[in-house]
């Protein structure tokens, strides 16, 4: 998730490390805070892999600032990851939102964008719950625990809203793909 987010934000424009950290915090901070001890080693790995480059510029005060830029290999890696996300990117809500934040980078590829959305829709269509009776998912109406019922009702409402958005967006993407064919 962190690699995808770093590459995604740098695809938009070059950023200083501090700016990148702020963008990451806005996207995932309340759910998964990103510490400097996690971010900067990740940046160094991406730099060592040739996916981004760092240049030094004079700082506003005395310290120089390091600007991070995506390389061609970084762009290719990002776009490949967006076209073919792994299962956790589609099934884990936090990772899904990170993927969704950058799916627009596949601009001009409505069929590829639609394929990713169809994978999410297929995941949402599988019967699931937070709680089970053996292998059978338990629904909100089956529990007397008001807190578990709340979890299940909120999840149902969220899933319903997401499915509606997915169907609408897929229809738009399918029209775009058909018009571009």
JSON list of C-alpha atoms in Angstrom, two decimals:
[
{"chain": "A", "resi": 1, "resn": "UNK", "atom": "CA", "xyz": [0.00, 0.00, 0.00]},
{"chain": "A", "resi": 2, "resn": "UNK", "atom": "CA", "xyz": [2.76, 2.45, 0.90]},
{"chain": "A", "resi": 3, "resn": "UNK", "atom": "CA", "xyz": [4.69, 1.78, -2.31]},
{"chain": "A", "resi": 4, "resn": "UNK", "atom": "CA", "xyz": [1.54, 2.28, -4.38]},
{"chain": "A", "resi": 5, "resn": "UNK", "atom": "CA", "xyz": [0.70, 5.53, -2.57]},
{"chain": "A", "resi": 6, "resn": "UNK", "atom": "CA", "xyz": [4.23, 6.93, -2.93]},
{"chain": "A", "resi": 7, "resn": "UNK", "atom": "CA", "xyz": [4.35, 6.11, -6.64]},
{"chain": "A", "resi": 8, "resn": "UNK", "atom": "CA", "xyz": [0.81, 7.44, -7.13]},
{"chain": "A", "resi": 9, "resn": "UNK", "atom": "CA", "xyz": [1.47, 10.79, -5.51]},
{"chain": "A", "resi": 10, "resn": "UNK", "atom": "CA", "xyz": [4.78, 11.20, -7.34]},
{"chain": "A", "resi": 11, "resn": "UNK", "atom": "CA", "xyz": [3.01, 10.40, -10.63]},
{"chain": "A", "resi": 12, "resn": "UNK", "atom": "CA", "xyz": [0.99, 13.58, -10.08]},
{"chain": "A", "resi": 13, "resn": "UNK", "atom": "CA", "xyz": [4.07, 15.75, -9.55]},
{"chain": "A", "resi": 14, "resn": "UNK", "atom": "CA", "xyz": [7.49, 15.79, -7.89]},
{"chain": "A", "resi": 15, "resn": "UNK", "atom": "CA", "xyz": [7.26, 16.29, -4.12]},
{"chain": "A", "resi": 16, "resn": "UNK", "atom": "CA", "xyz": [9.54, 17.02, -1.22]},
{"chain": "A", "resi": 17, "resn": "UNK", "atom": "CA", "xyz": [9.63, 14.29, 1.44]},
{"chain": "A", "resi": 18, "resn": "UNK", "atom": "CA", "xyz": [7.62, 16.41, 3.86]},
{"chain": "A", "resi": 19, "resn": "UNK", "atom": "CA", "xyz": [4.93, 17.13, 1.25]},
{"chain": "A", "resi": 20, "resn": "UNK", "atom": "CA", "xyz": [4.74, 13.43, 0.38]},
{"chain": "A", "resi": 21, "resn": "UNK", "atom": "CA", "xyz": [4.33, 12.55, 4.06]},
{"chain": "A", "resi": 22, "resn": "UNK", "atom": "CA", "xyz": [1.45, 15.08, 4.37]},
{"chain": "A", "resi": 23, "resn": "UNK", "atom": "CA", "xyz": [-0.30, 13.59, 1.33]},
{"chain": "A", "resi": 24, "resn": "UNK", "atom": "CA", "xyz": [0.12, 10.08, 2.71]},
{"chain": "A", "resi": 25, "resn": "UNK", "atom": "CA", "xyz": [-1.21, 11.14, 6.10]},
{"chain": "A", "resi": 26, "resn": "UNK", "atom": "CA", "xyz": [-4.27, 12.71, 4.46]},
{"chain": "A", "resi": 27, "resn": "UNK", "atom": "CA", "xyz": [-4.96, 9.50, 2.55]},
{"chain": "A", "resi": 28, "resn": "UNK", "atom": "CA", "xyz": [-4.26, 6.91, 5.23]},
{"chain": "A", "resi": 29, "resn": "UNK", "atom": "CA", "xyz": [-3.13, 8.68, 8.40]},
{"chain": "A", "resi": 30, "resn": "UNK", "atom": "CA", "xyz": [-6.25, 8.17, 10.46]},
{"chain": "A", "resi": 31, "resn": "UNK", "atom": "CA", "xyz": [-6.32, 4.48, 9.62]},
{"chain": "A", "resi": 32, "resn": "UNK", "atom": "CA", "xyz": [-2.65, 3.59, 9.29]},
{"chain": "A", "resi": 33, "resn": "UNK", "atom": "CA", "xyz": [-0.33, 6.36, 10.37]},
{"chain": "A", "resi": 34, "resn": "UNK", "atom": "CA", "xyz": [2.95, 6.45, 8.45]},
{"chain": "A", "resi": 35, "resn": "UNK", "atom": "CA", "xyz": [5.98, 7.09, 10.63]},
{"chain": "A", "resi": 36, "resn": "UNK", "atom": "CA", "xyz": [9.25, 8.53, 9.38]},
{"chain": "A", "resi": 37, "resn": "UNK", "atom": "CA", "xyz": [10.80, 5.17, 10.31]},
{"chain": "A", "resi": 38, "resn": "UNK", "atom": "CA", "xyz": [8.53, 3.53, 7.74]},
{"chain": "A", "resi": 39, "resn": "UNK", "atom": "CA", "xyz": [8.36, 6.21, 5.04]},
{"chain": "A", "resi": 40, "resn": "UNK", "atom": "CA", "xyz": [12.01, 7.09, 4.54]},
{"chain": "A", "resi": 41, "resn": "UNK", "atom": "CA", "xyz": [13.28, 3.49, 4.29]},
{"chain": "A", "resi": 42, "resn": "UNK", "atom": "CA", "xyz": [10.49, 2.85, 1.74]},
{"chain": "A", "resi": 43, "resn": "UNK", "atom": "CA", "xyz": [11.63, 5.88, -0.26]},
{"chain": "A", "resi": 44, "resn": "UNK", "atom": "CA", "xyz": [15.23, 4.62, -0.15]},
{"chain": "A", "resi": 45, "resn": "UNK", "atom": "CA", "xyz": [14.13, 1.17, -1.39]},
{"chain": "A", "resi": 46, "resn": "UNK", "atom": "CA", "xyz": [12.17, 2.71, -4.27]},
{"chain": "A", "resi": 47, "resn": "UNK", "atom": "CA", "xyz": [15.17, 4.88, -5.10]},
{"chain": "A", "resi": 48, "resn": "UNK", "atom": "CA", "xyz": [17.51, 1.83, -5.00]},
{"chain": "A", "resi": 49, "resn": "UNK", "atom": "CA", "xyz": [15.07, -0.03, -7.28]},
{"chain": "A", "resi": 50, "resn": "UNK", "atom": "CA", "xyz": [15.27, 2.83, -9.79]},
{"chain": "A", "resi": 51, "resn": "UNK", "atom": "CA", "xyz": [11.60, 3.78, -9.39]},
{"chain": "A", "resi": 52, "resn": "UNK", "atom": "CA", "xyz": [12.25, 7.30, -8.15]},
{"chain": "A", "resi": 53, "resn": "UNK", "atom": "CA", "xyz": [15.11, 9.77, -8.05]},
{"chain": "A", "resi": 54, "resn": "UNK", "atom": "CA", "xyz": [16.01, 12.38, -5.49]},
{"chain": "A", "resi": 55, "resn": "UNK", "atom": "CA", "xyz": [17.44, 15.81, -6.27]},
{"chain": "A", "resi": 56, "resn": "UNK", "atom": "CA", "xyz": [18.64, 18.41, -3.80]},
{"chain": "A", "resi": 57, "resn": "UNK", "atom": "CA", "xyz": [17.40, 21.98, -3.93]},
{"chain": "A", "resi": 58, "resn": "UNK", "atom": "CA", "xyz": [18.13, 24.95, -1.70]},
{"chain": "A", "resi": 59, "resn": "UNK", "atom": "CA", "xyz": [15.69, 25.06, 1.20]},
{"chain": "A", "resi": 60, "resn": "UNK", "atom": "CA", "xyz": [13.51, 27.98, 2.21]},
{"chain": "A", "resi": 61, "resn": "UNK", "atom": "CA", "xyz": [15.59, 28.28, 5.38]},
{"chain": "A", "resi": 62, "resn": "UNK", "atom": "CA", "xyz": [19.12, 26.90, 5.62]},
{"chain": "A", "resi": 63, "resn": "UNK", "atom": "CA", "xyz": [18.62, 23.17, 5.09]},
{"chain": "A", "resi": 64, "resn": "UNK", "atom": "CA", "xyz": [18.51, 21.79, 1.54]},
{"chain": "A", "resi": 65, "resn": "UNK", "atom": "CA", "xyz": [15.31, 20.06, 0.43]},
{"chain": "A", "resi": 66, "resn": "UNK", "atom": "CA", "xyz": [15.14, 16.74, -1.36]},
{"chain": "A", "resi": 67, "resn": "UNK", "atom": "CA", "xyz": [12.67, 16.57, -4.22]},
{"chain": "A", "resi": 68, "resn": "UNK", "atom": "CA", "xyz": [11.45, 13.12, -5.24]},
{"chain": "A", "resi": 69, "resn": "UNK", "atom": "CA", "xyz": [10.55, 12.39, -8.86]},
{"chain": "A", "resi": 70, "resn": "UNK", "atom": "CA", "xyz": [9.15, 9.29, -10.48]},
{"chain": "A", "resi": 71, "resn": "UNK", "atom": "CA", "xyz": [11.34, 7.62, -13.12]},
{"chain": "A", "resi": 72, "resn": "UNK", "atom": "CA", "xyz": [10.01, 5.96, -16.27]},
{"chain": "A", "resi": 73, "resn": "UNK", "atom": "CA", "xyz": [10.43, 2.61, -14.48]},
{"chain": "A", "resi": 74, "resn": "UNK", "atom": "CA", "xyz": [8.42, 4.02, -11.55]},
{"chain": "A", "resi": 75, "resn": "UNK", "atom": "CA", "xyz": [5.61, 5.08, -13.89]},
{"chain": "A", "resi": 76, "resn": "UNK", "atom": "CA", "xyz": [5.59, 1.65, -15.51]},
{"chain": "A", "resi": 77, "resn": "UNK", "atom": "CA", "xyz": [5.53, -0.07, -12.12]},
{"chain": "A", "resi": 78, "resn": "UNK", "atom": "CA", "xyz": [2.67, 2.12, -10.90]},
{"chain": "A", "resi": 79, "resn": "UNK", "atom": "CA", "xyz": [0.56, 1.57, -14.02]},
{"chain": "A", "resi": 80, "resn": "UNK", "atom": "CA", "xyz": [1.19, -2.19, -13.97]},
{"chain": "A", "resi": 81, "resn": "UNK", "atom": "CA", "xyz": [0.17, -2.36, -10.31]},
{"chain": "A", "resi": 82, "resn": "UNK", "atom": "CA", "xyz": [-3.01, -0.39, -11.06]},
{"chain": "A", "resi": 83, "resn": "UNK", "atom": "CA", "xyz": [-3.90, -2.67, -13.99]},
{"chain": "A", "resi": 84, "resn": "UNK", "atom": "CA", "xyz": [-3.30, -5.87, -12.03]},
{"chain": "A", "resi": 85, "resn": "UNK", "atom": "CA", "xyz": [-3.74, -5.26, -8.31]},
{"chain": "A", "resi": 86, "resn": "UNK", "atom": "CA", "xyz": [-3.26, -8.22, -6.00]},
{"chain": "A", "resi": 87, "resn": "UNK", "atom": "CA", "xyz": [-6.19, -9.77, -4.15]},
{"chain": "A", "resi": 88, "resn": "UNK", "atom": "CA", "xyz": [-5.58, -7.83, -0.94]},
{"chain": "A", "resi": 89, "resn": "UNK", "atom": "CA", "xyz": [-5.64, -4.56, -2.90]},
{"chain": "A", "resi": 90, "resn": "UNK", "atom": "CA", "xyz": [-9.17, -5.48, -3.97]},
{"chain": "A", "resi": 91, "resn": "UNK", "atom": "CA", "xyz": [-10.47, -7.06, -0.76]},
{"chain": "A", "resi": 92, "resn": "UNK", "atom": "CA", "xyz": [-8.92, -4.94, 2.02]},
{"chain": "A", "resi": 93, "resn": "UNK", "atom": "CA", "xyz": [-10.88, -1.71, 2.34]},
{"chain": "A", "resi": 94, "resn": "UNK", "atom": "CA", "xyz": [-7.88, 0.48, 3.23]},
{"chain": "A", "resi": 95, "resn": "UNK", "atom": "CA", "xyz": [-5.78, -0.91, 0.41]},
{"chain": "A", "resi": 96, "resn": "UNK", "atom": "CA", "xyz": [-8.79, -0.61, -1.94]},
{"chain": "A", "resi": 97, "resn": "UNK", "atom": "CA", "xyz": [-9.15, 3.08, -1.16]},
{"chain": "A", "resi": 98, "resn": "UNK", "atom": "CA", "xyz": [-5.45, 3.62, -1.86]},
{"chain": "A", "resi": 99, "resn": "UNK", "atom": "CA", "xyz": [-5.80, 1.82, -5.19]},
{"chain": "A", "resi": 100, "resn": "UNK", "atom": "CA", "xyz": [-8.94, 3.79, -5.98]},
{"chain": "A", "resi": 101, "resn": "UNK", "atom": "CA", "xyz": [-7.18, 7.08, -5.21]},
{"chain": "A", "resi": 102, "resn": "UNK", "atom": "CA", "xyz": [-4.80, 6.48, -8.13]},
{"chain": "A", "resi": 103, "resn": "UNK", "atom": "CA", "xyz": [-6.88, 4.45, -10.59]},
{"chain": "A", "resi": 104, "resn": "UNK", "atom": "CA", "xyz": [-7.39, 7.63, -12.63]},
{"chain": "A", "resi": 105, "resn": "UNK", "atom": "CA", "xyz": [-3.72, 7.34, -13.61]},
{"chain": "A", "resi": 106, "resn": "UNK", "atom": "CA", "xyz": [-4.91, 4.72, -16.12]},
{"chain": "A", "resi": 107, "resn": "UNK", "atom": "CA", "xyz": [-6.32, 7.64, -18.08]},
{"chain": "A", "resi": 108, "resn": "UNK", "atom": "CA", "xyz": [-7.30, 6.55, -21.56]},
{"chain": "A", "resi": 109, "resn": "UNK", "atom": "CA", "xyz": [-7.70, 2.92, -20.43]},
{"chain": "A", "resi": 110, "resn": "UNK", "atom": "CA", "xyz": [-11.36, 2.66, -19.42]},
{"chain": "A", "resi": 111, "resn": "UNK", "atom": "CA", "xyz": [-11.40, -1.11, -20.05]},
{"chain": "A", "resi": 112, "resn": "UNK", "atom": "CA", "xyz": [-8.49, -1.61, -17.64]},
{"chain": "A", "resi": 113, "resn": "UNK", "atom": "CA", "xyz": [-10.14, 0.62, -15.03]},
{"chain": "A", "resi": 114, "resn": "UNK", "atom": "CA", "xyz": [-13.40, -1.30, -15.46]},
{"chain": "A", "resi": 115, "resn": "UNK", "atom": "CA", "xyz": [-11.64, -4.64, -15.04]},
{"chain": "A", "resi": 116, "resn": "UNK", "atom": "CA", "xyz": [-10.34, -3.53, -11.65]},
{"chain": "A", "resi": 117, "resn": "UNK", "atom": "CA", "xyz": [-13.79, -2.30, -10.59]},
{"chain": "A", "resi": 118, "resn": "UNK", "atom": "CA", "xyz": [-15.35, -5.59, -11.69]},
{"chain": "A", "resi": 119, "resn": "UNK", "atom": "CA", "xyz": [-12.92, -7.46, -9.44]},
{"chain": "A", "resi": 120, "resn": "UNK", "atom": "CA", "xyz": [-14.04, -5.33, -6.48]},
{"chain": "A", "resi": 121, "resn": "UNK", "atom": "CA", "xyz": [-17.69, -5.87, -7.36]},
{"chain": "A", "resi": 122, "resn": "UNK", "atom": "CA", "xyz": [-17.16, -9.64, -7.53]},
{"chain": "A", "resi": 123, "resn": "UNK", "atom": "CA", "xyz": [-15.53, -9.48, -4.09]},
{"chain": "A", "resi": 124, "resn": "UNK", "atom": "CA", "xyz": [-18.47, -7.50, -2.67]},
{"chain": "A", "resi": 125, "resn": "UNK", "atom": "CA", "xyz": [-20.95, -9.99, -4.16]},
{"chain": "A", "resi": 126, "resn": "UNK", "atom": "CA", "xyz": [-19.48, -12.86, -2.11]},
{"chain": "A", "resi": 127, "resn": "UNK", "atom": "CA", "xyz": [-21.52, -13.57, 1.05]},
{"chain": "A", "resi": 128, "resn": "UNK", "atom": "CA", "xyz": [-19.55, -12.30, 4.03]},
{"chain": "A", "resi": 129, "resn": "UNK", "atom": "CA", "xyz": [-19.90, -11.12, 7.60]},
{"chain": "A", "resi": 130, "resn": "UNK", "atom": "CA", "xyz": [-17.77, -10.22, 10.56]},
{"chain": "A", "resi": 131, "resn": "UNK", "atom": "CA", "xyz": [-19.44, -13.08, 12.44]},
{"chain": "A", "resi": 132, "resn": "UNK", "atom": "CA", "xyz": [-20.25, -16.66, 11.47]},
{"chain": "A", "resi": 133, "resn": "UNK", "atom": "CA", "xyz": [-22.26, -19.62, 12.67]},
{"chain": "A", "resi": 134, "resn": "UNK", "atom": "CA", "xyz": [-19.94, -22.33, 11.42]},
{"chain": "A", "resi": 135, "resn": "UNK", "atom": "CA", "xyz": [-19.44, -21.43, 7.76]},
{"chain": "A", "resi": 136, "resn": "UNK", "atom": "CA", "xyz": [-22.67, -19.41, 7.49]},
{"chain": "A", "resi": 137, "resn": "UNK", "atom": "CA", "xyz": [-22.39, -15.61, 7.68]},
{"chain": "A", "resi": 138, "resn": "UNK", "atom": "CA", "xyz": [-24.58, -14.05, 10.38]},
{"chain": "A", "resi": 139, "resn": "UNK", "atom": "CA", "xyz": [-26.71, -11.08, 9.32]},
{"chain": "A", "resi": 140, "resn": "UNK", "atom": "CA", "xyz": [-27.65, -8.01, 11.37]},
{"chain": "A", "resi": 141, "resn": "UNK", "atom": "CA", "xyz": [-31.16, -9.31, 11.99]},
{"chain": "A", "resi": 142, "resn": "UNK", "atom": "CA", "xyz": [-29.79, -12.49, 13.57]},
{"chain": "A", "resi": 143, "resn": "UNK", "atom": "CA", "xyz": [-27.89, -10.93, 16.44]},
{"chain": "A", "resi": 144, "resn": "UNK", "atom": "CA", "xyz": [-29.22, -9.49, 19.67]},
{"chain": "A", "resi": 145, "resn": "UNK", "atom": "CA", "xyz": [-25.94, -7.68, 20.40]},
{"chain": "A", "resi": 146, "resn": "UNK", "atom": "CA", "xyz": [-26.68, -4.05, 19.48]},
{"chain": "A", "resi": 147, "resn": "UNK", "atom": "CA", "xyz": [-23.00, -3.28, 18.80]},
{"chain": "A", "resi": 148, "resn": "UNK", "atom": "CA", "xyz": [-22.48, -6.20, 16.45]},
{"chain": "A", "resi": 149, "resn": "UNK", "atom": "CA", "xyz": [-25.81, -5.38, 14.79]},
{"chain": "A", "resi": 150, "resn": "UNK", "atom": "CA", "xyz": [-24.53, -1.81, 14.34]},
{"chain": "A", "resi": 151, "resn": "UNK", "atom": "CA", "xyz": [-21.32, -3.07, 12.72]},
{"chain": "A", "resi": 152, "resn": "UNK", "atom": "CA", "xyz": [-23.29, -5.27, 10.35]},
{"chain": "A", "resi": 153, "resn": "UNK", "atom": "CA", "xyz": [-25.82, -2.57, 9.44]},
{"chain": "A", "resi": 154, "resn": "UNK", "atom": "CA", "xyz": [-23.09, 0.00, 8.79]},
{"chain": "A", "resi": 155, "resn": "UNK", "atom": "CA", "xyz": [-21.16, -2.49, 6.66]},
{"chain": "A", "resi": 156, "resn": "UNK", "atom": "CA", "xyz": [-24.33, -3.34, 4.70]},
{"chain": "A", "resi": 157, "resn": "UNK", "atom": "CA", "xyz": [-25.08, 0.34, 4.03]},
{"chain": "A", "resi": 158, "resn": "UNK", "atom": "CA", "xyz": [-21.50, 1.01, 2.97]},
{"chain": "A", "resi": 159, "resn": "UNK", "atom": "CA", "xyz": [-21.47, -2.03, 0.68]},
{"chain": "A", "resi": 160, "resn": "UNK", "atom": "CA", "xyz": [-24.80, -1.02, -0.87]},
{"chain": "A", "resi": 161, "resn": "UNK", "atom": "CA", "xyz": [-23.50, 2.50, -1.56]},
{"chain": "A", "resi": 162, "resn": "UNK", "atom": "CA", "xyz": [-20.27, 1.12, -3.01]},
{"chain": "A", "resi": 163, "resn": "UNK", "atom": "CA", "xyz": [-22.11, -1.35, -5.26]},
{"chain": "A", "resi": 164, "resn": "UNK", "atom": "CA", "xyz": [-24.34, 1.46, -6.57]},
{"chain": "A", "resi": 165, "resn": "UNK", "atom": "CA", "xyz": [-21.26, 3.58, -7.32]},
{"chain": "A", "resi": 166, "resn": "UNK", "atom": "CA", "xyz": [-19.48, 0.64, -8.96]},
{"chain": "A", "resi": 167, "resn": "UNK", "atom": "CA", "xyz": [-22.44, -0.12, -11.25]},
{"chain": "A", "resi": 168, "resn": "UNK", "atom": "CA", "xyz": [-22.78, 3.54, -12.27]},
{"chain": "A", "resi": 169, "resn": "UNK", "atom": "CA", "xyz": [-19.05, 3.97, -12.87]},
{"chain": "A", "resi": 170, "resn": "UNK", "atom": "CA", "xyz": [-18.78, 0.68, -14.76]},
{"chain": "A", "resi": 171, "resn": "UNK", "atom": "CA", "xyz": [-21.58, 1.80, -17.09]},
{"chain": "A", "resi": 172, "resn": "UNK", "atom": "CA", "xyz": [-19.70, 5.04, -17.75]},
{"chain": "A", "resi": 173, "resn": "UNK", "atom": "CA", "xyz": [-16.41, 3.24, -18.34]},
{"chain": "A", "resi": 174, "resn": "UNK", "atom": "CA", "xyz": [-18.06, 0.71, -20.63]},
{"chain": "A", "resi": 175, "resn": "UNK", "atom": "CA", "xyz": [-19.52, 3.57, -22.70]},
{"chain": "A", "resi": 176, "resn": "UNK", "atom": "CA", "xyz": [-16.06, 5.20, -22.85]},
{"chain": "A", "resi": 177, "resn": "UNK", "atom": "CA", "xyz": [-14.40, 1.93, -23.85]},
{"chain": "A", "resi": 178, "resn": "UNK", "atom": "CA", "xyz": [-17.02, 1.39, -26.54]},
{"chain": "A", "resi": 179, "resn": "UNK", "atom": "CA", "xyz": [-16.64, 4.94, -27.86]},
{"chain": "A", "resi": 180, "resn": "UNK", "atom": "CA", "xyz": [-12.85, 4.55, -27.99]},
{"chain": "A", "resi": 181, "resn": "UNK", "atom": "CA", "xyz": [-13.00, 1.21, -29.84]}
]
